[in-house]
Amino acid sequence: MPMPIYMDNHATTPVDPRVLDAMLPYFKDQFGNASSRNHAFGWQAEEAVEKARKQVASLIGANSKEIVITSGATESNNLALKGVAEMYAERGNHIITAATEHKCVLDTAKRLEKQGFRITFLPVMQDGLVDLDMLREAITDKTILVSIMYANNEIGVVQPVAEIGKICKERGVLFHSDAAQAAGKVPVNVIADNIDLLSMSAHKMYGPKGIGALYVRRKGPRVQLTAQMDGGGHERGMRSGTLNVPGIVGLGSACEIAQKEMPEESKRSAYLRDKLKDRLLAELDEVFINGTMERRLPNNLNISFAYVEGESLLMGINDVAVSSGSACTSATLEPSYVLKALGAGDDIAHSSIRFGIGRFNTEADVDYVAAKVIQVVKKLRELSPLYEMVKEGIDLSKVQWTAH
Amino acid sequence: MAYSDKVLDHYNNPRNVGSLDKGSRHVGTGIVGAPECGDVMKLQVRVNESTGIIEEAKFKTFGCGSAIASSSLATEWLKGRTVDEALRIKNTDIVTELSLPPVKIHCSVLAEDAIKAAINDYKAKQAGGAAVTPAVAETVAG
């Protein structure tokens, strides 16, 4: 078993060797600019890009003409929100999103707010899902866009996207979804889900970093965007810049493999995930799963080990790469805002670990990780004054703590 | 983040983990921090009443590796000191000994607070005779 074990596949994934093989020729021999119209180098590059565009479109049930290549989901989300806001500003100034969105949606929305747009940040329910009635009530005649992610990057919950799409269609509001985590993991279909804009990223599905796409619907309705990058008018004028041909080939290849292997791979990763979950729940008390298990990515487990602080747990399982919602592990020194949004309290966020099972994880990995986590949690609970107090029957919520 | 060897050593082999009888008049207990802040330290000392020397120190900490190491180190330093000497332990001493990075300085501050809280609890017990209060109320602002 190669060590350390990588089980942080929501952060990023390794490039699949098949993807790399597809990309390699486009670095050296077939290096042409896809916009060069008058020689074979350009034609080859363009052909490769158009093939990749079809592969991307196929994964999400779109037409290849609707795929705008970007540098990744962060750019796609920025382009979707800012591009729609600018293009449709005369129609309305209201955008709806949710509290548990990725920072690149939340911070883009906050920037638009500063520029005069009105933003509604919908809270989520305790299970992590958006309340559809609340969404219905939030839509006004000034609403131009609803942006709700497909699946959450921390807790893996899959939003009721088809229902949201239906509501938006009925009310004549554009619907954008950040599918960075969902695409390639669960079936996504922009027609069935009534999605008008959809963000994707290659490196979350075994493709290279620095490449992604934004699906922009062409009919029913035809969505228009104000470009945020000016230049040569690439990508139907929505995103200028010479195309990253090897990256695009990698994105396309990653999409094709994900689509082909999804039925089998989602079963396999759900089996591994459930095995991990069941063992942790069987052998440890006071363990809480964050977010609903009913609607969830098959490879996600986000779990809080009460009375154990996340960073100290990561330190104990240092041959396993996972993430924590603990403040100590974040750049901002704030505990996870996603877990806080579930209303479970900061202490649950501090104690949380996110496991992301990947294509290259084995059952042996899961067995090792489960045993290691159980061992370290037990050790840290021996060290935990909170665990001791709870075992003595003290109600921690009644204790007068000294916040610092 | 890379941890210093000393932090790793205290994390892997924490010294003096455990609890003393918080009801004893020879024992001072300090609990500082809050679960929602991500760290809570419990530090206890057992003092020889006639010499004023700390004969035993125990800790339990909920917190990151640096918080565990800071409190583990504190218990090592407390043993053999008088209560007044104990109060002279500064958080900066802990920072230096463990090579804590700036983002972890609050762990050392918490450890200093825990020492003070434990000593003050002991002193209050001595002054107040048999007045024994629940340990959890014996906290100081951090």
Coordinates of C-alpha atoms in Angstrom, one line a residue:
Chain A
M1 CA 0.0 0.0 0.0
P2 CA 1.6 3.3 -1.1
M3 CA 1.9 5.8 1.8
P4 CA 0.8 8.4 2.6
I5 CA -2.8 7.5 1.6
Y6 CA -4.5 10.3 -0.3
M7 CA -8.2 10.6 0.7
D8 CA -8.8 14.3 0.0
N9 CA -10.3 13.9 -3.5
H10 CA -12.7 16.9 -3.0
A11 CA -9.6 19.2 -2.9
T12 CA -8.1 17.8 -6.1
T13 CA -7.5 14.5 -7.8
P14 CA -4.5 13.0 -9.5
V15 CA -4.5 13.1 -13.3
D16 CA -5.6 9.7 -14.6
P17 CA -2.8 8.1 -16.6
R18 CA -5.2 7.7 -19.6
V19 CA -5.9 11.5 -19.4
L20 CA -2.2 12.3 -19.4
D21 CA -1.5 10.0 -22.4
A22 CA -4.2 11.9 -24.3
M23 CA -2.7 15.2 -23.4
L24 CA 1.0 14.6 -24.1
P25 CA 1.1 14.9 -27.9
Y26 CA -0.4 18.4 -27.7
F27 CA 2.5 19.8 -25.7
K28 CA 5.2 19.0 -28.3
D29 CA 4.3 17.8 -31.8
Q30 CA 0.8 19.0 -32.1
F31 CA 1.4 22.4 -30.4
G32 CA -0.6 24.5 -32.8
N33 CA -2.9 27.4 -31.9
A34 CA -6.5 26.3 -32.3
S35 CA -7.3 29.7 -33.8
S36 CA -4.7 29.4 -36.6
R37 CA -7.0 28.8 -39.6
N38 CA -4.5 28.5 -42.4
H39 CA -2.2 25.6 -41.6
A40 CA -2.3 22.0 -40.4
F41 CA -0.9 22.8 -36.9
G42 CA -3.9 25.0 -36.2
W43 CA -6.4 22.5 -37.8
Q44 CA -5.1 19.7 -35.6
A45 CA -5.4 21.8 -32.5
E46 CA -8.9 22.9 -33.4
E47 CA -9.9 19.4 -34.1
A48 CA -8.6 18.2 -30.7
V49 CA -10.5 21.1 -29.0
E50 CA -13.7 20.3 -30.8
K51 CA -13.5 16.7 -29.9
A52 CA -12.9 17.6 -26.2
R53 CA -15.8 20.0 -26.3
K54 CA -18.1 17.2 -27.4
Q55 CA -16.8 15.0 -24.6
V56 CA -17.5 17.7 -22.1
A57 CA -21.0 18.4 -23.5
S58 CA -21.8 14.7 -23.5
L59 CA -21.1 14.4 -19.8
I60 CA -23.8 17.0 -18.9
G61 CA -26.3 16.5 -21.7
A62 CA -25.4 19.7 -23.6
N63 CA -24.4 20.6 -27.1
S64 CA -20.7 21.2 -27.7
K65 CA -21.4 24.7 -29.0
E66 CA -22.6 25.6 -25.5
I67 CA -19.3 24.8 -23.8
V68 CA -17.1 27.8 -22.9
I69 CA -13.6 26.8 -21.9
T70 CA -12.2 28.6 -18.8
S71 CA -9.3 28.1 -16.4
G72 CA -11.5 26.2 -13.9
A73 CA -14.6 26.4 -11.8
T74 CA -13.6 29.6 -10.0
E75 CA -13.4 31.4 -13.3
S76 CA -16.6 29.8 -14.6
N77 CA -18.4 30.9 -11.5
N78 CA -17.0 34.4 -11.7
L79 CA -18.0 34.6 -15.4
A80 CA -21.5 33.3 -14.8
L81 CA -22.3 35.6 -12.0
K82 CA -20.6 38.8 -13.2
G83 CA -21.4 38.1 -16.9
V84 CA -25.1 37.6 -16.2
A85 CA -25.3 40.5 -13.7
E86 CA -23.7 42.9 -16.2
M87 CA -25.7 41.6 -19.2
Y88 CA -29.1 41.6 -17.5
A89 CA -28.7 44.6 -15.2
E90 CA -31.5 46.5 -17.0
R91 CA -33.9 43.6 -16.4
G92 CA -33.2 43.4 -12.6
N93 CA -30.7 43.7 -9.9
H94 CA -31.4 40.7 -7.6
I95 CA -29.4 37.5 -7.4
I96 CA -30.1 34.6 -5.1
T97 CA -27.5 32.2 -3.9
A98 CA -26.9 30.0 -0.8
A99 CA -24.8 30.3 2.4
T100 CA -22.9 27.1 1.7
E101 CA -21.7 28.0 -1.8
H102 CA -18.0 27.9 -2.5
K103 CA -16.1 31.1 -1.7
C104 CA -15.7 31.9 -5.4
V105 CA -19.5 32.2 -5.7
L106 CA -20.0 33.9 -2.3
D107 CA -17.2 36.5 -2.8
T108 CA -18.3 37.2 -6.4
A109 CA -21.8 37.8 -5.1
K110 CA -20.5 40.1 -2.4
R111 CA -18.5 42.1 -4.9
L112 CA -21.7 42.5 -7.0
E113 CA -23.5 43.6 -3.8
K114 CA -20.9 46.4 -3.4
Q115 CA -21.6 47.4 -7.0
G116 CA -25.3 47.8 -6.2
F117 CA -26.9 44.4 -6.8
R118 CA -29.1 43.0 -4.2
I119 CA -28.0 39.5 -3.1
T120 CA -30.1 37.0 -1.1
F121 CA -27.9 34.4 0.7
L122 CA -30.4 31.6 1.4
P123 CA -29.7 29.7 4.6
V124 CA -29.7 25.9 4.4
M125 CA -31.6 23.4 6.5
Q126 CA -29.8 21.3 9.0
D127 CA -29.3 18.6 6.4
G128 CA -27.4 21.1 4.2
L129 CA -30.1 21.4 1.6
V130 CA -31.8 24.6 0.3
D131 CA -35.4 25.0 1.4
L132 CA -37.4 25.2 -1.9
D133 CA -40.3 27.2 -0.3
M134 CA -37.7 29.7 0.9
L135 CA -36.3 29.9 -2.6
R136 CA -39.8 30.4 -4.1
E137 CA -40.4 33.3 -1.7
A138 CA -37.1 34.9 -2.3
I139 CA -37.7 35.3 -6.1
T140 CA -39.0 38.7 -7.0
D141 CA -39.7 40.4 -10.4
K142 CA -36.2 41.9 -10.0
T143 CA -34.5 38.5 -9.7
I144 CA -32.2 37.7 -12.7
L145 CA -30.2 34.8 -11.5
V146 CA -30.3 31.9 -9.0
S147 CA -26.9 30.3 -8.3
I148 CA -27.1 27.1 -6.3
M149 CA -24.3 24.6 -6.3
Y150 CA -25.0 21.0 -7.5
A151 CA -23.0 19.3 -4.7
N152 CA -21.2 20.8 -1.8
N153 CA -17.4 20.6 -1.6
E154 CA -17.3 20.0 2.1
I155 CA -20.3 17.9 3.0
G156 CA -21.1 16.5 -0.4
V157 CA -24.8 17.0 -0.2
V158 CA -26.5 17.2 -3.6
Q159 CA -29.0 20.0 -3.8
P160 CA -32.5 19.4 -5.4
V161 CA -31.2 20.9 -8.6
A162 CA -34.0 19.6 -10.9
E163 CA -36.6 21.2 -8.6
I164 CA -34.7 24.4 -8.4
G165 CA -34.4 24.4 -12.2
K166 CA -38.1 23.9 -12.5
I167 CA -38.9 26.8 -10.1
C168 CA -36.5 29.1 -12.0
K169 CA -37.9 28.2 -15.4
E170 CA -41.5 28.8 -14.2
R171 CA -40.4 32.2 -12.8
G172 CA -38.3 33.2 -15.9
V173 CA -35.1 33.4 -13.8
L174 CA -31.7 32.1 -15.1
F175 CA -30.3 29.2 -13.1
H176 CA -26.6 28.7 -12.6
S177 CA -25.1 25.7 -10.8
D178 CA -21.6 25.2 -9.7
A179 CA -21.0 21.5 -10.5
A180 CA -17.3 21.4 -9.7
Q181 CA -17.8 18.5 -7.3
A182 CA -20.8 16.9 -9.0
A183 CA -19.8 16.6 -12.6
G184 CA -18.3 13.2 -13.4
K185 CA -19.5 11.9 -10.0
V186 CA -23.3 11.9 -10.3
P187 CA -25.4 12.1 -13.4
V188 CA -25.8 15.8 -14.5
N189 CA -28.1 16.7 -17.3
V190 CA -28.7 20.4 -18.1
I191 CA -31.8 19.7 -20.0
A192 CA -33.5 17.5 -17.4
D193 CA -32.4 19.8 -14.6
N194 CA -33.3 23.1 -16.5
I195 CA -29.9 24.5 -15.9
D196 CA -28.9 27.6 -17.9
L197 CA -25.3 27.9 -16.8
L198 CA -23.1 25.2 -15.2
S199 CA -19.5 25.4 -13.9
M200 CA -17.0 22.5 -14.1
S201 CA -13.4 21.9 -13.3
A202 CA -11.1 19.2 -14.7
H203 CA -8.9 18.6 -11.7
K204 CA -11.8 17.4 -9.6
M205 CA -12.3 14.5 -12.0
Y206 CA -8.9 13.2 -12.7
G207 CA -8.0 15.9 -15.3
P208 CA -5.3 18.6 -15.1
K209 CA -5.5 21.7 -13.0
G210 CA -6.1 25.1 -14.6
I211 CA -8.8 24.1 -17.0
G212 CA -12.6 23.9 -16.8
A213 CA -15.7 24.9 -18.5
L214 CA -18.9 26.9 -18.3
Y215 CA -22.0 25.6 -20.0
V216 CA -24.0 28.5 -21.4
R217 CA -27.4 27.5 -22.7
R218 CA -28.0 28.5 -26.4
K219 CA -31.7 28.1 -26.7
G220 CA -34.8 28.1 -24.4
P221 CA -33.6 30.6 -23.3
R222 CA -30.5 31.8 -25.2
V223 CA -28.2 33.0 -22.3
Q224 CA -26.0 36.0 -23.0
L225 CA -23.0 37.0 -20.9
T226 CA -20.9 40.1 -20.8
A227 CA -17.3 38.9 -21.2
Q228 CA -15.0 39.5 -18.3
M229 CA -11.8 38.9 -20.3
D230 CA -11.4 41.0 -23.5
G231 CA -9.2 40.0 -26.4
G232 CA -9.4 37.9 -29.5
G233 CA -13.0 37.0 -29.1
H234 CA -12.4 33.3 -28.4
E235 CA -15.2 31.1 -27.0
R236 CA -18.1 32.9 -28.8
G237 CA -16.7 36.1 -27.5
M238 CA -17.4 35.1 -23.9
R239 CA -13.8 34.3 -22.9
S240 CA -10.8 35.5 -24.8
G241 CA -7.4 34.0 -24.6
T242 CA -5.5 31.4 -26.6
L243 CA -6.9 28.0 -25.9
N244 CA -4.9 25.7 -23.6
V245 CA -5.1 22.8 -26.0
P246 CA -3.4 20.1 -23.9
G247 CA -5.5 21.2 -20.9
I248 CA -8.7 21.1 -23.0
V249 CA -7.8 17.6 -24.3
G250 CA -7.2 16.5 -20.7
L251 CA -10.6 18.0 -19.6
G252 CA -12.4 16.2 -22.5
S253 CA -10.7 12.9 -21.8
A254 CA -11.4 13.2 -18.1
C255 CA -15.1 13.8 -18.9
E256 CA -15.3 10.8 -21.2
I257 CA -13.7 8.4 -18.7
A258 CA -15.9 9.8 -15.9
Q259 CA -19.1 9.4 -18.0
K260 CA -18.2 5.9 -19.1
E261 CA -17.2 4.6 -15.7
M262 CA -19.7 6.5 -13.6
P263 CA -22.2 3.7 -13.0
E264 CA -19.6 1.3 -11.7
E265 CA -17.3 3.8 -10.0
S266 CA -20.1 5.5 -8.1
K267 CA -21.2 2.1 -6.7
R268 CA -17.6 1.2 -5.8
S269 CA -16.9 4.5 -4.0
A270 CA -20.2 4.4 -2.2
Y271 CA -19.3 0.9 -0.9
L272 CA -15.9 2.1 0.3
R273 CA -17.4 5.3 1.8
D274 CA -20.1 3.3 3.6
K275 CA -17.6 0.8 4.9
L276 CA -15.5 3.7 6.4
K277 CA -18.6 5.3 7.9
D278 CA -20.0 2.1 9.4
R279 CA -16.7 1.2 11.0
L280 CA -16.2 4.6 12.5
L281 CA -19.8 4.7 13.8
A282 CA -19.5 1.1 15.2
E283 CA -16.3 1.7 17.1
L284 CA -16.6 5.2 18.3
D285 CA -19.3 7.0 20.3
E286 CA -20.3 10.7 19.9
V287 CA -19.7 10.7 16.2
F288 CA -21.9 12.9 14.0
I289 CA -22.3 12.9 10.2
N290 CA -22.6 16.4 8.8
G291 CA -25.2 16.8 6.1
T292 CA -27.8 14.4 4.9
M293 CA -26.7 10.9 3.8
E294 CA -29.9 10.7 1.6
R295 CA -28.7 13.0 -1.1
R296 CA -24.9 12.9 -1.2
L297 CA -22.0 12.4 -3.5
P298 CA -21.1 8.7 -3.3
N299 CA -17.5 9.4 -2.3
N300 CA -18.0 12.0 0.4
L301 CA -18.0 11.5 4.2
N302 CA -17.9 14.5 6.5
I303 CA -17.9 13.5 10.1
S304 CA -17.4 15.2 13.5
F305 CA -15.6 13.4 16.3
A306 CA -17.0 15.3 19.2
Y307 CA -14.5 16.5 21.9
V308 CA -11.6 16.0 19.6
E309 CA -10.1 19.0 17.7
G310 CA -9.7 18.4 14.0
E311 CA -6.1 19.6 13.5
S312 CA -4.9 17.4 16.4
L313 CA -6.6 14.5 14.7
L314 CA -5.0 15.3 11.4
M315 CA -1.7 15.4 13.2
G316 CA -2.2 11.9 14.5
I317 CA -3.2 10.5 11.2
N318 CA -0.3 12.1 9.4
D319 CA 0.1 9.3 6.9
V320 CA -3.5 10.0 5.7
A321 CA -4.3 13.1 3.6
V322 CA -7.7 14.4 4.5
S323 CA -9.2 17.8 5.5
S324 CA -10.8 19.3 8.5
G325 CA -13.3 22.1 9.1
S326 CA -11.3 23.1 12.1
A327 CA -10.3 26.8 12.4
C328 CA -6.7 25.7 13.0
T329 CA -6.5 24.2 9.5
S330 CA -8.0 27.1 7.6
A331 CA -6.2 30.1 6.2
T332 CA -8.7 32.4 7.9
L333 CA -8.5 30.8 11.3
E334 CA -12.3 30.5 11.2
P335 CA -14.1 27.2 11.5
S336 CA -15.9 25.9 8.4
Y337 CA -18.7 28.3 7.4
V338 CA -20.5 25.4 5.7
L339 CA -20.7 23.4 8.9
K340 CA -21.7 26.6 10.8
A341 CA -24.5 27.1 8.3
L342 CA -26.0 23.7 9.3
G343 CA -26.5 25.2 12.7
A344 CA -24.6 22.6 14.6
G345 CA -22.4 24.9 16.5
D346 CA -18.7 25.8 16.1
D347 CA -17.5 22.9 18.2
I348 CA -18.9 20.4 15.6
A349 CA -17.0 22.3 12.9
H350 CA -13.7 22.2 14.9
S351 CA -14.1 18.4 15.3
S352 CA -14.9 17.7 11.7
I353 CA -13.0 15.6 9.1
R354 CA -13.8 15.4 5.4
F355 CA -13.0 12.2 3.7
G356 CA -13.1 12.1 -0.1
I357 CA -12.8 8.7 -1.6
G358 CA -11.1 8.6 -5.0
R359 CA -10.8 6.5 -8.1
F360 CA -7.5 5.2 -6.9
N361 CA -8.4 4.4 -3.3
T362 CA -8.7 0.7 -2.5
E363 CA -10.5 -1.3 0.2
A364 CA -7.1 -1.7 1.9
D365 CA -6.8 2.1 2.1
V366 CA -10.2 2.3 3.8
D367 CA -9.4 -0.4 6.3
Y368 CA -6.2 1.3 7.2
V369 CA -7.7 4.8 7.5
A370 CA -10.6 3.5 9.6
A371 CA -8.3 1.7 12.0
K372 CA -6.0 4.7 12.3
V373 CA -8.7 7.2 12.9
I374 CA -10.3 5.1 15.5
Q375 CA -7.0 4.6 17.3
V376 CA -6.1 8.4 17.2
V377 CA -9.6 9.5 18.2
K378 CA -9.5 7.2 21.2
K379 CA -6.1 8.5 22.2
L380 CA -7.2 12.2 21.9
R381 CA -10.3 11.5 23.9
E382 CA -8.1 10.3 26.7
L383 CA -6.6 13.7 26.5
S384 CA -9.8 15.6 26.2
P385 CA -11.2 17.5 29.2
L386 CA -14.5 17.8 27.3
Y387 CA -14.9 14.0 26.9
E388 CA -14.1 13.5 30.5
M389 CA -16.6 16.1 31.6
V390 CA -19.3 14.6 29.4
K391 CA -18.6 11.2 30.9
E392 CA -18.9 12.7 34.3
G393 CA -22.4 13.8 33.3
I394 CA -21.6 17.5 32.9
D395 CA -23.7 19.4 30.3
L396 CA -21.1 21.3 28.3
S397 CA -23.7 23.7 27.1
K398 CA -24.4 24.9 30.7
V399 CA -20.7 25.5 31.4
Q400 CA -19.6 29.1 31.7
W401 CA -16.7 29.0 29.2
T402 CA -14.1 31.8 28.9
A403 CA -14.1 32.8 25.2
H404 CA -10.8 34.1 24.1
Chain B
M1 CA 2.1 23.3 8.4
A2 CA 5.3 21.7 9.7
Y3 CA 5.5 21.1 13.4
S4 CA 8.7 21.5 15.4
D5 CA 10.2 18.3 16.8
K6 CA 9.4 19.3 20.3
V7 CA 5.7 19.9 19.5
L8 CA 5.6 16.5 17.8
D9 CA 7.3 14.9 20.8
H10 CA 4.8 16.3 23.2
Y11 CA 1.9 15.4 20.9
N12 CA 3.1 11.8 20.5
N13 CA 4.2 11.3 24.1
P14 CA 2.2 13.8 26.2
R15 CA 3.5 14.1 29.7
N16 CA 1.4 14.1 32.8
V17 CA -2.0 13.4 31.2
G18 CA -4.8 12.9 33.7
S19 CA -6.8 14.3 36.4
L20 CA -6.4 15.1 40.1
D21 CA -9.2 15.2 42.7
K22 CA -10.6 18.6 42.1
G23 CA -12.4 18.5 45.4
S24 CA -9.1 18.3 47.4
R25 CA -7.9 21.4 49.1
H26 CA -4.4 20.6 48.0
V27 CA -5.4 20.7 44.3
G28 CA -5.8 23.7 42.2
T29 CA -7.7 23.4 38.9
G30 CA -7.8 25.7 36.0
I31 CA -10.0 25.3 32.9
V32 CA -9.6 27.9 30.2
G33 CA -10.8 28.2 26.6
A34 CA -14.1 27.3 25.1
P35 CA -15.2 24.4 22.8
E36 CA -16.5 26.8 20.1
C37 CA -13.1 28.4 20.0
G38 CA -11.5 25.0 19.3
D39 CA -9.4 24.7 22.5
V40 CA -10.1 24.0 26.1
M41 CA -7.2 23.3 28.6
K42 CA -7.6 21.7 32.0
L43 CA -4.5 22.1 34.2
Q44 CA -4.3 20.8 37.7
V45 CA -1.6 21.1 40.4
R46 CA -1.3 19.4 43.7
V47 CA 0.7 21.5 46.2
N48 CA 2.5 20.5 49.3
E49 CA 0.9 22.8 51.8
S50 CA 3.9 23.1 54.1
T51 CA 6.6 23.8 51.4
G52 CA 4.4 25.5 48.8
I53 CA 6.0 23.3 46.2
I54 CA 4.0 21.8 43.3
E55 CA 4.4 18.0 43.6
E56 CA 2.2 16.9 40.9
A57 CA 0.7 18.5 37.7
K58 CA -1.8 17.0 35.3
F59 CA -3.5 18.2 32.2
K60 CA -6.1 17.4 29.6
T61 CA -6.4 19.5 26.5
F62 CA -8.9 19.7 23.7
G63 CA -7.1 21.6 20.9
C64 CA -4.6 21.4 18.2
G65 CA -1.2 19.8 18.5
S66 CA 0.4 23.0 19.7
A67 CA -2.2 23.5 22.4
I68 CA -1.6 19.9 23.6
A69 CA 2.2 20.4 23.5
S70 CA 2.0 23.8 25.4
S71 CA 0.0 22.3 28.2
S72 CA 2.1 19.1 28.3
L73 CA 5.2 21.3 28.6
A74 CA 3.6 23.5 31.3
T75 CA 3.0 20.4 33.5
E76 CA 6.7 19.5 33.2
W77 CA 7.7 22.9 34.2
L78 CA 5.3 23.2 37.1
K79 CA 6.5 20.2 39.0
G80 CA 9.1 21.1 41.6
R81 CA 8.3 24.8 41.5
T82 CA 6.6 26.8 44.2
V83 CA 3.3 28.3 43.4
D84 CA 4.8 31.8 43.2
E85 CA 7.5 30.6 40.9
A86 CA 4.8 28.9 38.8
L87 CA 3.1 32.3 38.3
R88 CA 6.3 33.6 36.7
I89 CA 6.1 31.2 33.7
K90 CA 5.4 33.3 30.7
N91 CA 3.8 32.3 27.4
T92 CA 6.8 33.6 25.6
D93 CA 8.9 30.9 27.4
I94 CA 6.6 28.3 25.9
V95 CA 6.8 29.8 22.5
T96 CA 10.6 29.8 22.6
E97 CA 10.8 26.2 23.9
L98 CA 8.4 24.8 21.4
S99 CA 9.3 27.0 18.5
L100 CA 5.7 27.9 18.0
P101 CA 4.8 29.9 14.8
P102 CA 2.9 33.2 15.2
V103 CA -0.5 31.6 14.4
K104 CA 0.0 29.3 17.4
I105 CA 1.0 31.9 20.0
H106 CA -2.5 31.8 21.4
C107 CA -1.9 28.2 22.5
S108 CA 0.9 29.4 24.7
V109 CA -1.2 32.2 26.1
L110 CA -3.9 29.7 26.9
A111 CA -1.3 27.6 28.7
E112 CA -0.2 30.6 30.8
D113 CA -3.8 31.4 31.6
A114 CA -4.3 27.8 32.6
I115 CA -1.4 27.9 35.0
K116 CA -2.6 31.1 36.6
A117 CA -6.2 29.7 36.9
A118 CA -5.0 26.6 38.6
I119 CA -2.7 28.4 41.0
N120 CA -5.4 31.0 41.8
D121 CA -7.9 28.2 42.4
Y122 CA -5.4 26.6 44.8
K123 CA -4.8 29.9 46.6
A124 CA -8.5 30.6 46.8
K125 CA -9.1 27.2 48.4
Q126 CA -6.3 27.9 50.9
A127 CA -7.7 31.3 51.8
G128 CA -11.3 30.2 51.9
G129 CA -10.7 27.1 53.9
A130 CA -13.2 24.4 53.0
A131 CA -15.0 26.4 50.3
V132 CA -14.7 24.1 47.4
T133 CA -16.3 25.2 44.2
P134 CA -16.8 23.1 41.1
A135 CA -13.7 23.2 38.9
V136 CA -15.5 24.4 35.8
A137 CA -16.4 27.7 37.5
E138 CA -12.8 28.4 38.3
T139 CA -11.8 30.0 35.1
V140 CA -10.1 33.2 34.2
A141 CA -10.7 35.3 31.1
G142 CA -8.3 34.4 28.3

